[in-house]
Short mmCIF file of C-alpha atoms and ligand atoms in Angstrom, two decimals:
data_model
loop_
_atom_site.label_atom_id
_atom_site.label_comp_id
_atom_site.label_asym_id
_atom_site.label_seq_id
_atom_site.Cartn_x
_atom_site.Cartn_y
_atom_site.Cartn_z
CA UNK A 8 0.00 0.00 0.00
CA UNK A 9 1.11 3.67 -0.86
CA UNK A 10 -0.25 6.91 0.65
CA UNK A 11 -2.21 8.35 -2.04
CA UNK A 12 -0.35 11.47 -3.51
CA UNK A 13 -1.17 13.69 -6.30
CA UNK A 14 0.71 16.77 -7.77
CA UNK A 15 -0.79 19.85 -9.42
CA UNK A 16 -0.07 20.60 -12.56
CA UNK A 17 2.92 23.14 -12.12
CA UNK A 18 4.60 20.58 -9.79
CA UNK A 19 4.23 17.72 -12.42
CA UNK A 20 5.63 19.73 -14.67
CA UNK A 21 8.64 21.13 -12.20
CA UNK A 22 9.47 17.31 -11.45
CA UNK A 23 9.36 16.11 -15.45
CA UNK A 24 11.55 19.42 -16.33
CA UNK A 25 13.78 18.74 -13.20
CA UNK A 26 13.42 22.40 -11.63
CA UNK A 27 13.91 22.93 -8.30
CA UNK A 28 10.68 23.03 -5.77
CA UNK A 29 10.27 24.40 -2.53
CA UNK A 30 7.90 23.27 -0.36
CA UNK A 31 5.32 25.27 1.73
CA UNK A 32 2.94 24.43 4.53
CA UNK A 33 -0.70 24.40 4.91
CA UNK A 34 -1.47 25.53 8.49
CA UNK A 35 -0.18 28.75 8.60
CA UNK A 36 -3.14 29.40 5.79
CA UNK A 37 -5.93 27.78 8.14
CA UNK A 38 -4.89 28.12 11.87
CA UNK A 39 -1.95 31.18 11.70
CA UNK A 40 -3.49 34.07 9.56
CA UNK A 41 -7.07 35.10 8.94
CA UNK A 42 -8.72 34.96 5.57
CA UNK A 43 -8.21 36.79 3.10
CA UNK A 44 -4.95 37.95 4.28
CA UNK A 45 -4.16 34.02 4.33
CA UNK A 46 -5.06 33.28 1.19
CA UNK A 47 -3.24 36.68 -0.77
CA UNK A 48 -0.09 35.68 1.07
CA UNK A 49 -0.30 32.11 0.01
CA UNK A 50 -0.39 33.32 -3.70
CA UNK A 51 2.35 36.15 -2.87
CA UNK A 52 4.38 34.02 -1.28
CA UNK A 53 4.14 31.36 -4.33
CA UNK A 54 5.05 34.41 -6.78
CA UNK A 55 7.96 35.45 -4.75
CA UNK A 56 9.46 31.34 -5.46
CA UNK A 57 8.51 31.65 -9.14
CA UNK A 58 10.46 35.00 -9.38
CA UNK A 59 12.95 33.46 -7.62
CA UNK A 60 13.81 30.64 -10.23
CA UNK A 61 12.42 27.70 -8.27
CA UNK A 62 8.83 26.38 -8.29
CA UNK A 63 6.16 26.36 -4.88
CA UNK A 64 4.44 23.47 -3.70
CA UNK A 65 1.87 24.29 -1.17
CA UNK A 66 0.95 20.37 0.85
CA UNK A 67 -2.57 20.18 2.48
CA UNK A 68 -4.67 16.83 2.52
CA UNK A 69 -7.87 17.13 0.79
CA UNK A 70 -10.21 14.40 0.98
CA UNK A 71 -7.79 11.73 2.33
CA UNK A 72 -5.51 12.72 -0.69
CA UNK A 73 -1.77 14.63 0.23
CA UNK A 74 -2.01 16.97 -2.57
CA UNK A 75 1.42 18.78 -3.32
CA UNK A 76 1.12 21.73 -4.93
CA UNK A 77 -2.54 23.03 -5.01
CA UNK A 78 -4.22 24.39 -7.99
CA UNK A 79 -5.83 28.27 -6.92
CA UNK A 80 -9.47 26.42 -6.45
CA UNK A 81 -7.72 24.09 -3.71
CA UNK A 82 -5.69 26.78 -2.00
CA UNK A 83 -8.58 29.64 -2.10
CA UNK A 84 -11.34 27.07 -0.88
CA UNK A 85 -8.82 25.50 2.07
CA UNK A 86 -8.72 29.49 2.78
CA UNK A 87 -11.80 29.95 3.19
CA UNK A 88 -13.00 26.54 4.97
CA UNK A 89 -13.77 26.25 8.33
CA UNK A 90 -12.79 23.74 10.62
CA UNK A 91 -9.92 22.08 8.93
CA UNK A 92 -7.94 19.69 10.71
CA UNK A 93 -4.64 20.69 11.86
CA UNK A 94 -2.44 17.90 10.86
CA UNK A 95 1.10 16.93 12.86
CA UNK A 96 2.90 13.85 12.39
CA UNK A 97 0.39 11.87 14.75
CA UNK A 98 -2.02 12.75 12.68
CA UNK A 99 -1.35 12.46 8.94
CA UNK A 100 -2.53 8.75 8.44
CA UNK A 101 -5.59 9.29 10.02
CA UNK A 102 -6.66 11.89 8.12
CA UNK A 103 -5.85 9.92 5.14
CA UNK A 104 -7.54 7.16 6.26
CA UNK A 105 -10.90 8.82 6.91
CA UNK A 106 -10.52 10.51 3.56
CA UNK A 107 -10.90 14.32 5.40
CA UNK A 108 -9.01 17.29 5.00
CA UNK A 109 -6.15 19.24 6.52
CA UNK A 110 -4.22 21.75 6.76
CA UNK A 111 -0.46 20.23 7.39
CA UNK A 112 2.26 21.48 10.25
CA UNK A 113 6.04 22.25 9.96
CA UNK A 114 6.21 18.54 11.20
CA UNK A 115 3.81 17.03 8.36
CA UNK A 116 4.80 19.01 5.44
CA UNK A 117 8.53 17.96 6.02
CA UNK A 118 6.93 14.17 6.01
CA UNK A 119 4.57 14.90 2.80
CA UNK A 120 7.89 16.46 1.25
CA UNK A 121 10.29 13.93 2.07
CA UNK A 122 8.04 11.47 0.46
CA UNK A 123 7.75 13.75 -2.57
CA UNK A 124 11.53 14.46 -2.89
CA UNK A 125 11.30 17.97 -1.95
CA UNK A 126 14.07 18.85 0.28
CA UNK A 127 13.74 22.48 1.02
CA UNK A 128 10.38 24.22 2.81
CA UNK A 129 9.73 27.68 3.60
CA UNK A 130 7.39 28.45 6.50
CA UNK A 131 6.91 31.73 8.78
CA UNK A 132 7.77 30.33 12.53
CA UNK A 133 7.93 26.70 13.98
CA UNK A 134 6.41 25.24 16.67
CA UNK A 135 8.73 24.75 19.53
CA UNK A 136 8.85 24.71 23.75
CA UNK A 137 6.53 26.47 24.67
CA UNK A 138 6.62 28.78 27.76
CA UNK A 139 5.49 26.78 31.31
CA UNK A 140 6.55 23.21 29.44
CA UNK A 141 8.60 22.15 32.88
CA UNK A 142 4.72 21.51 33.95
CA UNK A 143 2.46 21.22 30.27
CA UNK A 144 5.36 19.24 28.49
CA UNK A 145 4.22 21.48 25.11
CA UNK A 146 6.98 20.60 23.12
CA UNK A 147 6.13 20.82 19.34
CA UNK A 148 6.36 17.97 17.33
CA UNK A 149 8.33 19.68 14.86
CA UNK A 150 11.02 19.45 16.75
CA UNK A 151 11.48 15.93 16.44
CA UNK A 152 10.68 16.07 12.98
CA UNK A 153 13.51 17.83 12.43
CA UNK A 154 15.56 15.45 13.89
CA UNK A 155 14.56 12.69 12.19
CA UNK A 156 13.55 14.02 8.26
CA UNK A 157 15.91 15.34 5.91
CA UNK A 158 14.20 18.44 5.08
CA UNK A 159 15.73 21.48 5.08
CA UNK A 160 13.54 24.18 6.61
CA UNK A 161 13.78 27.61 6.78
CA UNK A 162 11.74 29.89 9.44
CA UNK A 163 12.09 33.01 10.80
CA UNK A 164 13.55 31.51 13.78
CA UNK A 165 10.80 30.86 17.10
CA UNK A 166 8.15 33.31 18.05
CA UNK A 167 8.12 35.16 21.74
CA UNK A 168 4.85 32.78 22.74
CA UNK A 169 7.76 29.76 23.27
CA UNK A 170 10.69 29.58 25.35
CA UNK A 171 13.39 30.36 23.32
CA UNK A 172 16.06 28.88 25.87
CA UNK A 173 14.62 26.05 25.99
CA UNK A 174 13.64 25.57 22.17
CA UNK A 175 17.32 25.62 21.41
CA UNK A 176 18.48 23.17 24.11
CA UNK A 177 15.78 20.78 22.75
CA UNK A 178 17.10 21.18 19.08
CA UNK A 179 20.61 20.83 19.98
CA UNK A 180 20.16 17.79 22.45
CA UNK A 181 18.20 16.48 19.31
CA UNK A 182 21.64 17.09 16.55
CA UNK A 183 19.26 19.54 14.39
CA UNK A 184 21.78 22.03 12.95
CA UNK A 185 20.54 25.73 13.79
CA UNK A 186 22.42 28.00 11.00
CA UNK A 187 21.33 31.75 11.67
CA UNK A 188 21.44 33.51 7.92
CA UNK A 189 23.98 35.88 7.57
CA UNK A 190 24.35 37.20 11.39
CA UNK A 191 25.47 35.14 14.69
CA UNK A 192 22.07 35.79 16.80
CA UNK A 193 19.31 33.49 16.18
CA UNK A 194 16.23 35.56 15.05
CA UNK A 195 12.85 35.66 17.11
CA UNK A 196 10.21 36.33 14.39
CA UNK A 197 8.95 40.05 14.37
CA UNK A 198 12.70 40.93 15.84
CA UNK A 199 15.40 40.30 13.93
CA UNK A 200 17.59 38.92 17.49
CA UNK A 201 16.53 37.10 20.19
CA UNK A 202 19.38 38.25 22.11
CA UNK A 203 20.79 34.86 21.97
CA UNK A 204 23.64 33.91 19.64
CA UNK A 205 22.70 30.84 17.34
CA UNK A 206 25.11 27.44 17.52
CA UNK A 207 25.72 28.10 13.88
CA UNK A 208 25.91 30.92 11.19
CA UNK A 209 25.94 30.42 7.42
CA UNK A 210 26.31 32.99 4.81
CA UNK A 211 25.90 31.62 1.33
CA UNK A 212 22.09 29.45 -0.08
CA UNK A 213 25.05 26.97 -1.52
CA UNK A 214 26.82 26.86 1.80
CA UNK A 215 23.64 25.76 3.36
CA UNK A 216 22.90 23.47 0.12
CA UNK A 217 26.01 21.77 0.74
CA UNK A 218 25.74 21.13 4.49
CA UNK A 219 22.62 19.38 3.69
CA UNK A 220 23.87 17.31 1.24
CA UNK A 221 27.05 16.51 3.62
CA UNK A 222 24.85 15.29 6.75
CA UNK A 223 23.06 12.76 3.74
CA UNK A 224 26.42 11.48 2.92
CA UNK A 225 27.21 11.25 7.07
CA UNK A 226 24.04 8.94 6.88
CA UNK A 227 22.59 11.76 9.17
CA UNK A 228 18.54 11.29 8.89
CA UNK A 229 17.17 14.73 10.17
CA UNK A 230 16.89 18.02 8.50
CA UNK A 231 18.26 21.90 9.04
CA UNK A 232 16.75 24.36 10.47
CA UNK A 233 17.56 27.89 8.55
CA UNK A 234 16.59 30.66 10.81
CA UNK A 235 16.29 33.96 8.71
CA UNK A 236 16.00 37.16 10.28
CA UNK A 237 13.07 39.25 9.34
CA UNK A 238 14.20 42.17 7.16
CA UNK A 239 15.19 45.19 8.91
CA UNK A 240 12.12 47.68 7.37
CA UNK A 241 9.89 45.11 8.76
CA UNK A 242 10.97 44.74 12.00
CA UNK A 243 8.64 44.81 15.09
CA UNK A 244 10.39 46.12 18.89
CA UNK A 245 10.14 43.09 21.23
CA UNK A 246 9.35 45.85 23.34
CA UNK A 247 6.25 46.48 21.74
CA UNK A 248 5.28 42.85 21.50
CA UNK A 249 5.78 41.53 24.69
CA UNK A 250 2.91 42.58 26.90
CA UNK A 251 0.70 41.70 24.66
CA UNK A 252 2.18 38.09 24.20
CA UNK A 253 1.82 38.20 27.96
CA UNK A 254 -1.69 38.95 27.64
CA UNK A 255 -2.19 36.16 25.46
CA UNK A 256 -0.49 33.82 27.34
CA UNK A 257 -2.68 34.48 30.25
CA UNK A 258 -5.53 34.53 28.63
CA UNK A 259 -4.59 30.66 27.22
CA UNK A 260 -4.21 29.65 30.45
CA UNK A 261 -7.32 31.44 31.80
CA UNK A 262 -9.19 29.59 29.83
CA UNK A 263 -7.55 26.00 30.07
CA UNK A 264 -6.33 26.26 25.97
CA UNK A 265 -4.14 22.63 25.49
CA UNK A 266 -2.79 20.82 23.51
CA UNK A 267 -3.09 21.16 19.03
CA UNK A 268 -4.79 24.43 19.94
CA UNK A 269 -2.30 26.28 22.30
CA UNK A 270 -0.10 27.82 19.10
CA UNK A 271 -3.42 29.27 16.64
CA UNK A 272 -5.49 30.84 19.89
CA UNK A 273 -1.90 32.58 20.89
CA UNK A 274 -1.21 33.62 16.87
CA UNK A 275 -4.90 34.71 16.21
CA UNK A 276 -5.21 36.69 19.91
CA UNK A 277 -1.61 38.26 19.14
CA UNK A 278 -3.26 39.21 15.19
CA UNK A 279 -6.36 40.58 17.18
CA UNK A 280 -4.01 42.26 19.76
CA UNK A 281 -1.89 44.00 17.16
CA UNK A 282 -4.49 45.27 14.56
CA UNK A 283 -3.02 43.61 12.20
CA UNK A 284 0.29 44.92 12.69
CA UNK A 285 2.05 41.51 13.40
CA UNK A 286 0.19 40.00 10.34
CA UNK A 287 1.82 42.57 8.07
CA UNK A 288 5.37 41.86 9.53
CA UNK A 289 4.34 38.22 9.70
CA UNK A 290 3.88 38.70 6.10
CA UNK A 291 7.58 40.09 5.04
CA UNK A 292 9.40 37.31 7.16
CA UNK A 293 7.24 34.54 5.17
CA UNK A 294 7.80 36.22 1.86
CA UNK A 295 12.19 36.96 2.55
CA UNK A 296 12.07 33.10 3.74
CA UNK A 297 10.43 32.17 0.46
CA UNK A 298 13.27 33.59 -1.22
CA UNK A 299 15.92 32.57 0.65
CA UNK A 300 14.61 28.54 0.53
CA UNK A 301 14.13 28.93 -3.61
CA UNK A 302 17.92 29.85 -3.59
CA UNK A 303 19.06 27.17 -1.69
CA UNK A 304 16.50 24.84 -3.50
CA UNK A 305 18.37 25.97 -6.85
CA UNK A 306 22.00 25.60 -5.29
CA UNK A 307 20.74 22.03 -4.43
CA UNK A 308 19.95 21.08 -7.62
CA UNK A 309 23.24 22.41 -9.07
CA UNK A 310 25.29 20.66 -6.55
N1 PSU B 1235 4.40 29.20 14.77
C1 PSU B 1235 4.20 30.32 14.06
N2 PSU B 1235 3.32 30.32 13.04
C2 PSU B 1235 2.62 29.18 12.69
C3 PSU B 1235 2.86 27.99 13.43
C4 PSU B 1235 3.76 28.04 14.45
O1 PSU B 1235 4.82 31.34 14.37
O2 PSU B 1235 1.81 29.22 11.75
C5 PSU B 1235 2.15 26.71 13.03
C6 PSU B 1235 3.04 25.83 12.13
O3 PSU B 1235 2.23 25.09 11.25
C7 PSU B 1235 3.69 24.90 13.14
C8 PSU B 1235 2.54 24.67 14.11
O4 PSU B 1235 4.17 23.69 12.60
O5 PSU B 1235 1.89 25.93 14.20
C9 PSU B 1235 3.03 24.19 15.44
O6 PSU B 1235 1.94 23.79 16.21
P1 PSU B 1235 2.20 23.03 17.61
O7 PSU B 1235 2.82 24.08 18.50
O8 PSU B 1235 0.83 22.62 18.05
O9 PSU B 1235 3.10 21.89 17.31
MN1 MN B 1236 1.89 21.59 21.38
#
């Protein structure tokens, strides 16, 4: 038995015509931005690929099918739908199994890539420890993934809702290389430092391209995680951020918020929070990390 897969058309194409492809993830349409800002950053953040020389492919699972690469139908409907699933590793054979739809994680669209022979992914943020885990144990699958698929992924390092600290112990006690992008402090999201220095710094898409390629011929089986600092004209004070993350916080634990919905009640209150100011900043970081991943996705097909 195989997991049923299908491509769009552009992807097909890209894979016949040997082009380079850059995966993207599903959730941050459905559970990390409201519609229709979701949906016109989905298609601006597929342009900014194309412009870029390499070719999207947005994952979801749509009626028990992993689609890679969704036509404008798929991605504007999945948009606009309500109550899609929110799919992390534990979760991505059961959806295909009931035939239902979802929208896939960091964790799952590494997975649905891996199995597609995409090896680079752009998202916004991933899921990480999350602050108070010494009691909840919150710690995002995607970690692990990381660890274990060979995926190269690039974020705009962890947002203020997790504990950074902590975050970075977890990937380093895991081996998952963190490479800041062209600086020595690993980014946190709206700000372009978290004030702590990352364990590694590249400076160069190839030099990144060929560090992945060199922990496949170690026998290494997890990916990268690329942490891109948000560009500087988009940059939002931690200052200005961080009572209101507080106030989310509180307000997740006032009301008893676990588990799969701790991380899109914290983004949507912090969207809500903001007016819209983290979603437009949100927006840059997703687009620059678009960029960045489809020039590393072409240095890994040259190399
Ligand atoms: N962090 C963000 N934006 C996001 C997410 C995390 O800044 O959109 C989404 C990603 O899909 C990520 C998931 O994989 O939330 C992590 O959820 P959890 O913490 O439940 O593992
Ligand atoms: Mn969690």
């Amino acid at each position: 038995m195989t997991a049923p897969m299908i491509f769009s058309t552009e992807v097909q194409a890209a894979r016949a015509a040997q082009k380079p492809l850059v995966a993207l993830e599903s959730t941050i349409i459905t559970h990390g931005m409201p519609w229709p800002d979701n949906a016109i950053t989905a298609r601006a953040v597929e342009a900014d690929i194309r412009a870029a020389g390499a070719v999207p492919a947005t994952i979801a699972v749509i009626y028990g099918v992993m689609h890679v690469g969704l036509e404008t139908g798929e991605l504007d409907d999945l948009a606009q739908r309500q109550n899609v699933r929110k799919l992390s590793r534990a979760d991505l054979a059961i959806c295909l199994a009931e035939g239902a739809t979802g929208a896939t994680t960091v964790a799952a669209t590494m997975i649905c890539a891996r199995a597609a022979g995409i090896e680079v992914f752009a998202t916004g943020g991933i899921g990480g420890v999350h602050r108070g885990a010494e009691d909840s144990f919150d710690i995002s699958a995607d970690l692990r993934e990381l660890a274990q698929t060979a995926v190269t992924v690039v974020a705009a390092g962890a947002k203020a809702i997790l504990d950074i600290p902590k975050t970075l112990e977890v990937l380093e006690t895991f081996g998952v290389p963190v490479i800041a992008y062209g600086q020595d402090d690993f980014p946190a999201f709206w700000s372009r430092s978290s004030g702590l220095a990352a364990p590694s710094r590249l400076n160069e898409p190839e030099a990144i391209a060929r560090a992945h390629r060199l922990r496949a011929a170690l026998g290494l089986p997890g990916g990268q995680l690329i942490a891109n600092p948000i560009p500087p004209g988009d940059e939002i004070p931690a200052s200005d951020l961080k009572p209101i993350i507080e106030r989310a916080l509180g307000e997740a634990e006032a009301k008893g918020i676990a588990g799969k919905a701790v991380t899109p009640f914290l983004l949507a209150r912090i969207f809500e929070l903001t007016e819209g100011r983290s979603l437009t900043a949100n927006i840059a970081l997703v687009r620059a990390n678009a960029r960045l991943a489809a020039e590393i996705a072409r240095a890994l097909n040259e190399a």
